[in-house]
PDB file of C-alpha atoms and ligand atoms in Angstrom:
ATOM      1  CA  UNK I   8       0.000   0.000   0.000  1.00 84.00           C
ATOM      2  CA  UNK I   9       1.207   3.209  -0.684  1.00 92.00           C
ATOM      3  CA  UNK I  10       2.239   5.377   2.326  1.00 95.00           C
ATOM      4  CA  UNK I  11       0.080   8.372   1.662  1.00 93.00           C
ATOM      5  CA  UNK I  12       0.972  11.848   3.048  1.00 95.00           C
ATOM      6  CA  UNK I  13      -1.359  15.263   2.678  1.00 93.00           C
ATOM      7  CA  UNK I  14      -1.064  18.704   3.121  1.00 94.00           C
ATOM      8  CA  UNK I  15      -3.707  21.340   4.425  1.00 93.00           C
ATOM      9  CA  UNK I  16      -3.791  24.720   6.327  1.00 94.00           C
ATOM     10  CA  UNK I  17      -4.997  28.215   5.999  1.00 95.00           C
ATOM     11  CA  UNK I  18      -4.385  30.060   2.407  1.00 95.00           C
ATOM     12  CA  UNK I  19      -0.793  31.202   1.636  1.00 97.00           C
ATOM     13  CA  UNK I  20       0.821  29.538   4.147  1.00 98.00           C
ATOM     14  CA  UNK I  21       3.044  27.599   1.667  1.00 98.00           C
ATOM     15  CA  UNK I  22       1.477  24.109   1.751  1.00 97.00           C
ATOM     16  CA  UNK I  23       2.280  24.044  -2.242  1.00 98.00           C
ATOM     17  CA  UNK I  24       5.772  25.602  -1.770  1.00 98.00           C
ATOM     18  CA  UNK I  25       6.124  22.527   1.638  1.00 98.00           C
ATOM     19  CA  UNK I  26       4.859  19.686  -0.941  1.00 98.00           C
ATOM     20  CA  UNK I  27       7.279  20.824  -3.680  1.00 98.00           C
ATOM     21  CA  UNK I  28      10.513  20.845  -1.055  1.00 98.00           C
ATOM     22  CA  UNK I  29       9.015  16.919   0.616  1.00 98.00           C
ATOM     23  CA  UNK I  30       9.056  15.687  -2.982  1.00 98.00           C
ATOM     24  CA  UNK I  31      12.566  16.938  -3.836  1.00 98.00           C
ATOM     25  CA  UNK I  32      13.475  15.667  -0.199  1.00 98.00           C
ATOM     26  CA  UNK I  33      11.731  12.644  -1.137  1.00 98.00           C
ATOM     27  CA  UNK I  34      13.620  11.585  -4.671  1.00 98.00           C
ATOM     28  CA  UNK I  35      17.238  12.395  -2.996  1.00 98.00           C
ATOM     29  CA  UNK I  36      16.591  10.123  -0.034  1.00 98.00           C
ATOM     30  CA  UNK I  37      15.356   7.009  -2.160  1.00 98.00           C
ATOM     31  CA  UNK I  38      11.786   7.210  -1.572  1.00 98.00           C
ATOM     32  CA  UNK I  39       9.807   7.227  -4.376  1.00 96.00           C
ATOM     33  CA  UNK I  40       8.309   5.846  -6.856  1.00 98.00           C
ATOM     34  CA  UNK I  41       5.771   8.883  -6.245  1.00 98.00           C
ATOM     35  CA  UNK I  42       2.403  10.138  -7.483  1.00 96.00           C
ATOM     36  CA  UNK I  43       1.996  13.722  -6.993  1.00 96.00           C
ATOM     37  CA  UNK I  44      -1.341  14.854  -6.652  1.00 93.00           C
ATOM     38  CA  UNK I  45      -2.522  18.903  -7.083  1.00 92.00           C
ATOM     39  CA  UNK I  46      -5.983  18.340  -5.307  1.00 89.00           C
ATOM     40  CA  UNK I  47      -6.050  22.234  -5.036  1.00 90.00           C
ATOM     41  CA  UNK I  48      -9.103  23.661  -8.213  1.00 88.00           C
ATOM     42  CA  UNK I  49      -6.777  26.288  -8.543  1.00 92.00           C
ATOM     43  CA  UNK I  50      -3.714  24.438  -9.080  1.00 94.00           C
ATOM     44  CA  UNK I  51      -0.004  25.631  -8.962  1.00 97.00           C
ATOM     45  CA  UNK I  52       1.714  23.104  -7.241  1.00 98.00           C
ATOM     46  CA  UNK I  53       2.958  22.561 -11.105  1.00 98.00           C
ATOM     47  CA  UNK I  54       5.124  25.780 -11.008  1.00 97.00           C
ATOM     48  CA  UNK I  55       6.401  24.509  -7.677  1.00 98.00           C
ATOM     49  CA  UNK I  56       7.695  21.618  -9.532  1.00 98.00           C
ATOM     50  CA  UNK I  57       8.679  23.381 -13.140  1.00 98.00           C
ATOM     51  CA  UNK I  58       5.759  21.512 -15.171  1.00 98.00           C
ATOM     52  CA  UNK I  59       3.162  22.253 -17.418  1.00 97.00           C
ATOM     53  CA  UNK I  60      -0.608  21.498 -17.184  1.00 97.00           C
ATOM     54  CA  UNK I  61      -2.434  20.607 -20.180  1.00 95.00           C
ATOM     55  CA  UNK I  62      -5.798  19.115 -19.098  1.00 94.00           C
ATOM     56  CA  UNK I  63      -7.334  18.070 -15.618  1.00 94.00           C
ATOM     57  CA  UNK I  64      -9.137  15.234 -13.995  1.00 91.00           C
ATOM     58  CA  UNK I  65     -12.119  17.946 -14.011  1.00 90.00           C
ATOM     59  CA  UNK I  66     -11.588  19.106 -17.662  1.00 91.00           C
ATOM     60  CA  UNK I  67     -11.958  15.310 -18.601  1.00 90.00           C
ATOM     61  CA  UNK I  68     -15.297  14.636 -16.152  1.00 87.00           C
ATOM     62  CA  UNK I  69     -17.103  17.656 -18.048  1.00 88.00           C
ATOM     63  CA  UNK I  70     -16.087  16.144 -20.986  1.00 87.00           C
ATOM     64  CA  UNK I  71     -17.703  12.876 -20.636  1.00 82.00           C
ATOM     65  CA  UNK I  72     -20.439  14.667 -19.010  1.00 83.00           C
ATOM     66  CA  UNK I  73     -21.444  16.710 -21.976  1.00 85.00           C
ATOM     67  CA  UNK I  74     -21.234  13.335 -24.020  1.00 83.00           C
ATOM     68  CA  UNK I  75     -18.071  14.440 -26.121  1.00 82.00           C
ATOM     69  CA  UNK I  76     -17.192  10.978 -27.034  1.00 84.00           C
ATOM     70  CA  UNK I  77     -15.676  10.603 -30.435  1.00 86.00           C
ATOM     71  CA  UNK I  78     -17.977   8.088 -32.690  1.00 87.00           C
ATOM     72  CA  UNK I  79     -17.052   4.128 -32.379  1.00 89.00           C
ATOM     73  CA  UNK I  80     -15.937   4.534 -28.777  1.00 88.00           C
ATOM     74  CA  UNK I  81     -17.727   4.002 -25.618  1.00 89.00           C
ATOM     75  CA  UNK I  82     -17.828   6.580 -22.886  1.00 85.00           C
ATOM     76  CA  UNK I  83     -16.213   4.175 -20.315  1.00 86.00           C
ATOM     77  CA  UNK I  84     -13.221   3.534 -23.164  1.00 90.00           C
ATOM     78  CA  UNK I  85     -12.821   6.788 -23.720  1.00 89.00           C
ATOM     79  CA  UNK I  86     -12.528   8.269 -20.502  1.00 86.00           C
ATOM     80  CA  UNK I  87      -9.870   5.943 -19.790  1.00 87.00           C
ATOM     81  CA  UNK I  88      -7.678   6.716 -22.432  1.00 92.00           C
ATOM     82  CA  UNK I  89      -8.379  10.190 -21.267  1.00 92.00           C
ATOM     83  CA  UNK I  90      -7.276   9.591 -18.192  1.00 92.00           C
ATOM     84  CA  UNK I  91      -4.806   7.713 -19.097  1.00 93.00           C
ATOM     85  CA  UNK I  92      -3.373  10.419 -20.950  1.00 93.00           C
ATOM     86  CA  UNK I  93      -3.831  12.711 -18.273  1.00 94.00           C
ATOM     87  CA  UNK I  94      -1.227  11.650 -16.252  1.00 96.00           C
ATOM     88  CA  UNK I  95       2.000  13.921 -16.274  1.00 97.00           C
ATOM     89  CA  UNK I  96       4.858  11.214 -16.319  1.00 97.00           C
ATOM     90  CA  UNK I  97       8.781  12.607 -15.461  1.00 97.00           C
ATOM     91  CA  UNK I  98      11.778  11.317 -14.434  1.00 97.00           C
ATOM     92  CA  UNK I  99      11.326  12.075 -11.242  1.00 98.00           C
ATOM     93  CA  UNK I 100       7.532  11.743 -10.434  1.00 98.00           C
ATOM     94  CA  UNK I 101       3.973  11.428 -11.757  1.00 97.00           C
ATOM     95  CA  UNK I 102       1.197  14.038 -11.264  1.00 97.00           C
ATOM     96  CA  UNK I 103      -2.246  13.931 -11.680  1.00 95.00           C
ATOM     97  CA  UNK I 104      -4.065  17.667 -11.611  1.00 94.00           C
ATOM     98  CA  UNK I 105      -7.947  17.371  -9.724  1.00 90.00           C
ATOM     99  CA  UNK I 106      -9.090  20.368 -11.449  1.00 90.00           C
ATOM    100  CA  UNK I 107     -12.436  21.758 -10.827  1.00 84.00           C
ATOM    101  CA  UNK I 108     -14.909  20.117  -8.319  1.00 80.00           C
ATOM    102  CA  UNK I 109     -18.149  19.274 -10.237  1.00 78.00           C
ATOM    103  CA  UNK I 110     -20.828  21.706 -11.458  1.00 79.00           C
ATOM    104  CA  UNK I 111     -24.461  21.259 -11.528  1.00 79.00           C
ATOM    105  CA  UNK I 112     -26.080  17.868 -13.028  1.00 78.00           C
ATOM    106  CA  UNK I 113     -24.995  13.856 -12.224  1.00 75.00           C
ATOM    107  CA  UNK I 114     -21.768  13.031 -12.672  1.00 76.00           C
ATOM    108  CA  UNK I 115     -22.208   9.886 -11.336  1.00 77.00           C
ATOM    109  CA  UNK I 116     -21.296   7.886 -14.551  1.00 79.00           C
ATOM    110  CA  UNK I 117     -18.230   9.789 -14.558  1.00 79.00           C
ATOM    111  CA  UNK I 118     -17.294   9.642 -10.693  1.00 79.00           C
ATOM    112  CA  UNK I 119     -17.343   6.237 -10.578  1.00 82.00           C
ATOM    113  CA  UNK I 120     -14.923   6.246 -13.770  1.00 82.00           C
ATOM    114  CA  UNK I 121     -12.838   8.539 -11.701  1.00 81.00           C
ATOM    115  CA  UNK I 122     -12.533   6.899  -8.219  1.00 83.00           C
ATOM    116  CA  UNK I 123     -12.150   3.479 -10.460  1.00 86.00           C
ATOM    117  CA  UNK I 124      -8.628   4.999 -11.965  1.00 89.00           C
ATOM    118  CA  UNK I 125      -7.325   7.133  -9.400  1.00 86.00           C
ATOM    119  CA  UNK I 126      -7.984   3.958  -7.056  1.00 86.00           C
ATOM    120  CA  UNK I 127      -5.987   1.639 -10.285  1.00 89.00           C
ATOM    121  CA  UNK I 128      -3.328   4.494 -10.332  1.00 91.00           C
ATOM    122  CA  UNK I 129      -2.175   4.569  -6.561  1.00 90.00           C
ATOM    123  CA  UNK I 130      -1.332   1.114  -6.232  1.00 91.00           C
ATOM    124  CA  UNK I 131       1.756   1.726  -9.097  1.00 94.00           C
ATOM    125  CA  UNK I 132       3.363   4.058  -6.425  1.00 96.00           C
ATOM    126  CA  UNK I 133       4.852   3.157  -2.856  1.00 97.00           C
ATOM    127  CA  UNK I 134       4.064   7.574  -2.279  1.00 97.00           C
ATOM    128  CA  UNK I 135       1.639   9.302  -2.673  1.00 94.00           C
ATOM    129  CA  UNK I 136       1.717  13.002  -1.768  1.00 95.00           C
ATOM    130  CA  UNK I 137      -1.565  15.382  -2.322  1.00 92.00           C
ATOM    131  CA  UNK I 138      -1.458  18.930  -1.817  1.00 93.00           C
ATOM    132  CA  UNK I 139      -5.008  20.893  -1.002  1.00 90.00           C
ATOM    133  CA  UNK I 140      -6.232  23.938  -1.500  1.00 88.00           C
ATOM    134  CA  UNK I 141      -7.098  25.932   1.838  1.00 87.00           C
ATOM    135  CA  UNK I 142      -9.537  24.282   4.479  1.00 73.00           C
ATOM    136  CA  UNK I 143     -10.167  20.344   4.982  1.00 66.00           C
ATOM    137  CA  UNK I 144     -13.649  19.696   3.033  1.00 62.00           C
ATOM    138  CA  UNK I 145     -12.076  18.684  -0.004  1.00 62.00           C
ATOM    139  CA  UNK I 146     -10.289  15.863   1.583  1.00 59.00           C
ATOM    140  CA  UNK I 147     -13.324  14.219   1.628  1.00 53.00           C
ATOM    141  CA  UNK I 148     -13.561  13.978  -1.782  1.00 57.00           C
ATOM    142  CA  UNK I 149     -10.893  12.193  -2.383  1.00 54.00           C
ATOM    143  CA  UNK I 150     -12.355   8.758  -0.879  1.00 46.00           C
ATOM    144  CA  UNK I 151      -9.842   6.680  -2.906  1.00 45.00           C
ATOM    145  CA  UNK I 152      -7.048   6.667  -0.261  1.00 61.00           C
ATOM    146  CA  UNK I 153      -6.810   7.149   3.675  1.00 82.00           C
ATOM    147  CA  UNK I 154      -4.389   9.818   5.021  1.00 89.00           C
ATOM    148  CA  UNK I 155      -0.924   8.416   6.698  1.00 93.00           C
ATOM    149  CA  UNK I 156       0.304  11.488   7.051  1.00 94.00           C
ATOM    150  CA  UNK I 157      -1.765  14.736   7.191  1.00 93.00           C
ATOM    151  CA  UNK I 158       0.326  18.113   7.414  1.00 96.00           C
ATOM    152  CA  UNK I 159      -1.170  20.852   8.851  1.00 96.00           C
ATOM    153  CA  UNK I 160       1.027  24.024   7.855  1.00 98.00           C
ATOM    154  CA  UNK I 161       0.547  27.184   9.638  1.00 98.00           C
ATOM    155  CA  UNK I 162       2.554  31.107   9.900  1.00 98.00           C
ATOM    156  CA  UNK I 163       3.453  31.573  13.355  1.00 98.00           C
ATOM    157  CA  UNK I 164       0.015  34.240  13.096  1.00 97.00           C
ATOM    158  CA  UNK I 165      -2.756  33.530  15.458  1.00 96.00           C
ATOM    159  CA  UNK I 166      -5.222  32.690  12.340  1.00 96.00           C
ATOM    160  CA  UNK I 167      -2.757  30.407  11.199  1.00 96.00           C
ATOM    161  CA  UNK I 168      -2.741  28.600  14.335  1.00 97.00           C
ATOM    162  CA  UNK I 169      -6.721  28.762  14.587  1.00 96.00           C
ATOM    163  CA  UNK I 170      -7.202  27.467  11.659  1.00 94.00           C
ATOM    164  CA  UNK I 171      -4.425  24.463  12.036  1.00 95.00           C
ATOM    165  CA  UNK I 172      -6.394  23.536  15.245  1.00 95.00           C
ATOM    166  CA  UNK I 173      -9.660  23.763  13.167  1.00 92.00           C
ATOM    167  CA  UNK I 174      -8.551  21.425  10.750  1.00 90.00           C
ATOM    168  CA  UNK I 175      -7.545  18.817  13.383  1.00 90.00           C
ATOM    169  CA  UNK I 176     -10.806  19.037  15.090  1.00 88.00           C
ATOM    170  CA  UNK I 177     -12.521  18.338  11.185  1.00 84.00           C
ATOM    171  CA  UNK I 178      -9.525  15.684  10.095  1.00 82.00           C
ATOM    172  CA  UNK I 179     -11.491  13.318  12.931  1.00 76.00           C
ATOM    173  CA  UNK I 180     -15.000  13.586  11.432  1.00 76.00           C
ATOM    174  CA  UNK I 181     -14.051  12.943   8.314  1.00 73.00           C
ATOM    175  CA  UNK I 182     -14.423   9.784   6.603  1.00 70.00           C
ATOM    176  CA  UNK I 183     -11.135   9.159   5.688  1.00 74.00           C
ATOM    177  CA  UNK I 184      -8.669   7.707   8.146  1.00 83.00           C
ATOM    178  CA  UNK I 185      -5.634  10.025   9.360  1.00 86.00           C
ATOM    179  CA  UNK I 186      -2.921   8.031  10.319  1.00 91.00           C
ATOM    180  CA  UNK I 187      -0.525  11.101  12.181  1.00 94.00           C
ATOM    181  CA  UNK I 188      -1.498  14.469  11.709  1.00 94.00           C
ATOM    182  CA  UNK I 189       1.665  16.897  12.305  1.00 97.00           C
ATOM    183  CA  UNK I 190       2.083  20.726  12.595  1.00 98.00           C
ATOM    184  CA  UNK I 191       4.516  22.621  10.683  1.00 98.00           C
ATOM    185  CA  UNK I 192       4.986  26.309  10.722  1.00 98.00           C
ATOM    186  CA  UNK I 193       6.477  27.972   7.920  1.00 98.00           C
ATOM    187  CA  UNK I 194       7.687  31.261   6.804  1.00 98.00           C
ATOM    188  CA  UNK I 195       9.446  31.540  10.558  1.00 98.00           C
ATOM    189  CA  UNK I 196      11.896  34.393  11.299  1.00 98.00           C
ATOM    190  CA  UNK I 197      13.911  33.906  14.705  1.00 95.00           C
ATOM    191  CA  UNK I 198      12.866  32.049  17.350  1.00 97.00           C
ATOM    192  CA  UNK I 199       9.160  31.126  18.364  1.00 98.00           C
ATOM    193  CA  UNK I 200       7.634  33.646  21.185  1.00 98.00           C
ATOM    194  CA  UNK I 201       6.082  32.278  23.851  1.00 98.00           C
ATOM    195  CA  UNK I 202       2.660  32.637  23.453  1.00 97.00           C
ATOM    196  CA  UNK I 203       3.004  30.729  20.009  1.00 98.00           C
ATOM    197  CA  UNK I 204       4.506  28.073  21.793  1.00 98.00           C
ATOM    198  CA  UNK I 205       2.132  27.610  24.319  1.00 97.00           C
ATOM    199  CA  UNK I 206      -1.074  27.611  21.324  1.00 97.00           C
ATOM    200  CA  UNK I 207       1.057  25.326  19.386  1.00 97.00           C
ATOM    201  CA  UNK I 208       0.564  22.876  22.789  1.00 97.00           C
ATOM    202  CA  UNK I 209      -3.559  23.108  22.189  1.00 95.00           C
ATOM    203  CA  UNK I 210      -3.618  22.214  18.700  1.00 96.00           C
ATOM    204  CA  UNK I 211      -3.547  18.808  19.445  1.00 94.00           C
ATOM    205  CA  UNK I 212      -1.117  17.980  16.434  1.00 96.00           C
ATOM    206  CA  UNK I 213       2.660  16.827  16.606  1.00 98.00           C
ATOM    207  CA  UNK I 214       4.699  19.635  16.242  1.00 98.00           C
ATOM    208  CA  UNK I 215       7.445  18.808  13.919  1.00 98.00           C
ATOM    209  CA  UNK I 216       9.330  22.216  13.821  1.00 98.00           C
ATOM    210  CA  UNK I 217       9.772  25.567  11.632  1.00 98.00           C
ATOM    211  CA  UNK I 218      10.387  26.357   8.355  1.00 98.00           C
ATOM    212  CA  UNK I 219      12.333  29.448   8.081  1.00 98.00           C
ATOM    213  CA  UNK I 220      11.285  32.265   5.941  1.00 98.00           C
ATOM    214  CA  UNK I 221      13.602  32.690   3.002  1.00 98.00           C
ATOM    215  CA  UNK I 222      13.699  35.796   0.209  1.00 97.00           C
ATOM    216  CA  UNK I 223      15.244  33.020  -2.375  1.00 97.00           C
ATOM    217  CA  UNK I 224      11.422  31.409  -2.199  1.00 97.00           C
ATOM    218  CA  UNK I 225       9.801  34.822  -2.998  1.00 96.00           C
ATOM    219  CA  UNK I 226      12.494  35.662  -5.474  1.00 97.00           C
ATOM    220  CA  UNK I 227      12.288  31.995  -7.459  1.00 97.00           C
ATOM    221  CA  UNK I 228       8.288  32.246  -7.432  1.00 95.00           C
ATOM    222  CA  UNK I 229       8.344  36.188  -8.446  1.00 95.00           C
ATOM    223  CA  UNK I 230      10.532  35.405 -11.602  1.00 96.00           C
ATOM    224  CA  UNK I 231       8.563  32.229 -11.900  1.00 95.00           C
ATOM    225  CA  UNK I 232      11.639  29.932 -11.257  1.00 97.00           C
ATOM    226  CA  UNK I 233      10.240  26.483  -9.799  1.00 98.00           C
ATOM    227  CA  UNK I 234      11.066  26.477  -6.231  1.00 97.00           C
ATOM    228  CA  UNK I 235      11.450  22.806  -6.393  1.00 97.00           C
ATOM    229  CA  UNK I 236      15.131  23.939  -8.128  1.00 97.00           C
ATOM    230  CA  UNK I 237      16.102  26.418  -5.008  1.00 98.00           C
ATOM    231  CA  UNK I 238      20.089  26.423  -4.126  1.00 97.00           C
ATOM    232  CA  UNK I 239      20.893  23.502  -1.679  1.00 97.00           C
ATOM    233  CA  UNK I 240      22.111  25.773   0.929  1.00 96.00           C
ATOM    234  CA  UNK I 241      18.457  27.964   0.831  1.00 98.00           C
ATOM    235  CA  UNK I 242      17.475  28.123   4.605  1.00 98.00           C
ATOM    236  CA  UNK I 243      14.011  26.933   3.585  1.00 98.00           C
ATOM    237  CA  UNK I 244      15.436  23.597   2.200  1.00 98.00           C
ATOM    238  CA  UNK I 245      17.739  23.069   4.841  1.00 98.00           C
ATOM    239  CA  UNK I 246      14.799  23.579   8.095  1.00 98.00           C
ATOM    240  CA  UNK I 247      11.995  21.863   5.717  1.00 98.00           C
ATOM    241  CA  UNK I 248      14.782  18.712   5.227  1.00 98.00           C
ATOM    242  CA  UNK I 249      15.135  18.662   9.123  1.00 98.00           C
ATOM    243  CA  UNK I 250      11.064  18.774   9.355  1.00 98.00           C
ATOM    244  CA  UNK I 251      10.694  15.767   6.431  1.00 98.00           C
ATOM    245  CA  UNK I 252      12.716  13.639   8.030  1.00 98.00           C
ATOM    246  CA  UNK I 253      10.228  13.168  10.582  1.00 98.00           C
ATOM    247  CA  UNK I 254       7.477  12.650   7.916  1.00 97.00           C
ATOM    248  CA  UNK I 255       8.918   9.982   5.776  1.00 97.00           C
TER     249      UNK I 255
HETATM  250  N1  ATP S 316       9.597  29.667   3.818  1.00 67.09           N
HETATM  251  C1  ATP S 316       9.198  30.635   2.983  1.00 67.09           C
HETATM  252  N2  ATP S 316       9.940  31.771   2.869  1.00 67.09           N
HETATM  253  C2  ATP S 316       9.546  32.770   2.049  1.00 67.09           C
HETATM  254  N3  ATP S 316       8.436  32.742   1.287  1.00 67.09           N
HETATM  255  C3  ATP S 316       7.648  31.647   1.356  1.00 67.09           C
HETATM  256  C4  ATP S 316       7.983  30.534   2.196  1.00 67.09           C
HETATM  257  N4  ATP S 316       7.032  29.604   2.047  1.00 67.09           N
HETATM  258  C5  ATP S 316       6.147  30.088   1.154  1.00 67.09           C
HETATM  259  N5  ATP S 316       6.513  31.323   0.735  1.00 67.09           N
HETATM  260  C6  ATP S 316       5.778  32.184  -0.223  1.00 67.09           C
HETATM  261  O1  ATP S 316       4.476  32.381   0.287  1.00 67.09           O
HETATM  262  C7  ATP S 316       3.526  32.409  -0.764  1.00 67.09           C
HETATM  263  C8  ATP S 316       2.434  31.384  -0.527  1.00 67.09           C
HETATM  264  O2  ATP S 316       2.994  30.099  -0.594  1.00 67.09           O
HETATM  265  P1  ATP S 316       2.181  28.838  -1.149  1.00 67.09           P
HETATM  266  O3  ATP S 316       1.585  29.121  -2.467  1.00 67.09           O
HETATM  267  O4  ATP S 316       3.079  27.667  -1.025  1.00 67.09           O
HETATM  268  O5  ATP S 316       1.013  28.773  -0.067  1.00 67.09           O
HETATM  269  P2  ATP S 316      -0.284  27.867  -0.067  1.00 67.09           P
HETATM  270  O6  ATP S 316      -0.572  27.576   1.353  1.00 67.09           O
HETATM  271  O7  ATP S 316      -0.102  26.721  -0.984  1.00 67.09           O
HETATM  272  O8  ATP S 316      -1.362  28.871  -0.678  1.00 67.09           O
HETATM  273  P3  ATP S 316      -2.847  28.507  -1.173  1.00 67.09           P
HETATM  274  O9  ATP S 316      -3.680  28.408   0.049  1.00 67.09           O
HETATM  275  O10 ATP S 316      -3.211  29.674  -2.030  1.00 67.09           O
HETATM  276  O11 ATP S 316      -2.761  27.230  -1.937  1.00 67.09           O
HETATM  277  C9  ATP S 316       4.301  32.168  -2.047  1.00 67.09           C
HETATM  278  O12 ATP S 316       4.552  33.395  -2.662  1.00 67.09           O
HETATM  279  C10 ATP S 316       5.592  31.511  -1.574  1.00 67.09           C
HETATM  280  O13 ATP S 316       6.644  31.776  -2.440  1.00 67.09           O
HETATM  281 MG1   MG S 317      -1.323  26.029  -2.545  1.00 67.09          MG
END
């Protein structure tokens, strides 16, 4: 089974910048093969990683929806192939792009499609890692696969933190199993006051550690460098390495 490991916390706190660094930690410490999967409907976890996006899981599921099936072909064949074809293969990792949740109508015929391959798909991979757009609902959707790992990533700001101890409260009334869920705070300068520390001891999640706050992150994403490609000796790397190795 494939050890699966998830990301969530407030917007902006770099959950998509955190997934890119785990799967470059990931690939130079042997474990992979991975599927990356950009669960977020407003995807960018592709920049992170310096590839391009040219259709969705969604994109595909309105497709087959609106019946544009070529003639001669089934729906179920052709939604395969399409999905098939969806799936970003490099060297280094797969990724599979959610897209847009559903709009109005049944979609049934085509959710079952989709749970049916993305359930095929994760058993070719011994990792899985999904990154999520802000909030916890949306893990729900993604029945194929309990949680190992969920990562709750706050700032060191009191909404951060609120919100990190929101999603742990949610994580256990979901449907989907959470194996470990740990805290991470990014974007750190110095050292921790006390009152953080002493919130961080409610949230009820394992506090891993900090992620410093490093210009070379804003500076790679300004000029639209993929951060996955940051120097080796970027402070970022070197605290999120220190953090990973507790993940996986
Ligand atoms: N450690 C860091 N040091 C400096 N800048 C950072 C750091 N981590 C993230 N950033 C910057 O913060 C911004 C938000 O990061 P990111 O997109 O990863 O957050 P997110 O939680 O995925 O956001 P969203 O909720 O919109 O998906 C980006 O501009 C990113 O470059
Ligand atoms: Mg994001």
């Amino acid at each position: 089974m494939a050890y699966t490991i998830a990301f969530s916390g407030k917007g902006g706190v770099g959950k998509t910048t955190l997934c890119g660094l785990l799967i470059r930690y990931m690939l130079e410490t042997g474990k992979h093969p991975i599927l990356v999967v950009d669960a977020d409907s407003n995807y960018n976890l592709n920049e992170v990683l310096g590839v391009e996006v040219e259709t969705t899981l969604g994109d595909i599921r309105e497709q087959m929806k609106r019946g544009d099936v070529p003639i001669g072909m089934t729906k179920d064949r052709f939604m395969d192939t399409k999905l098939e074809e969806s799936i970003i293969e490099t060297d280094k990792f797969d990724l599979v792009v959610m897209g847009r949740p559903e709009g109005q109508g049944c979609y049934c015929a085509a959710n079952t499609l989709l749970t049916n391959f993305l359930t095929r798909l994760v058993g070719n991979y011994d990792y899985i890692v999904i990154d999520n757009e802000a909030g916890m609902e949306h893990i729900s959707r993604l029945t194929t696969k309990d949680v190992d790992a969920l990562v709750v990533v706050s700032d060191t700001s009191k909404r951060g933190l609120q919100a990190a101890k929101r999603i742990n409260e949610l994580a256990s009334s979901l449907h989907v199993v959470i194996g470990r869920g740990y805290l991470v705070l990014n974007n750190v300068e110095g050292e921790l006051s006390d009152a953080v520390k002493k919130y961080i001891d409610n949230i009820g999640l394992e506090f891993l550690g900090c992620v410093m706050k490093d210009p070379l992150i804003q500076e790679y994403d300004m000029e639209g460098k993929p951060t996955f490609e940051i120097p080796e000796d970027s402070v970022a790397l070197k605290s999120a390495y220190e953090v990973f190795k507790k993940i996986v």
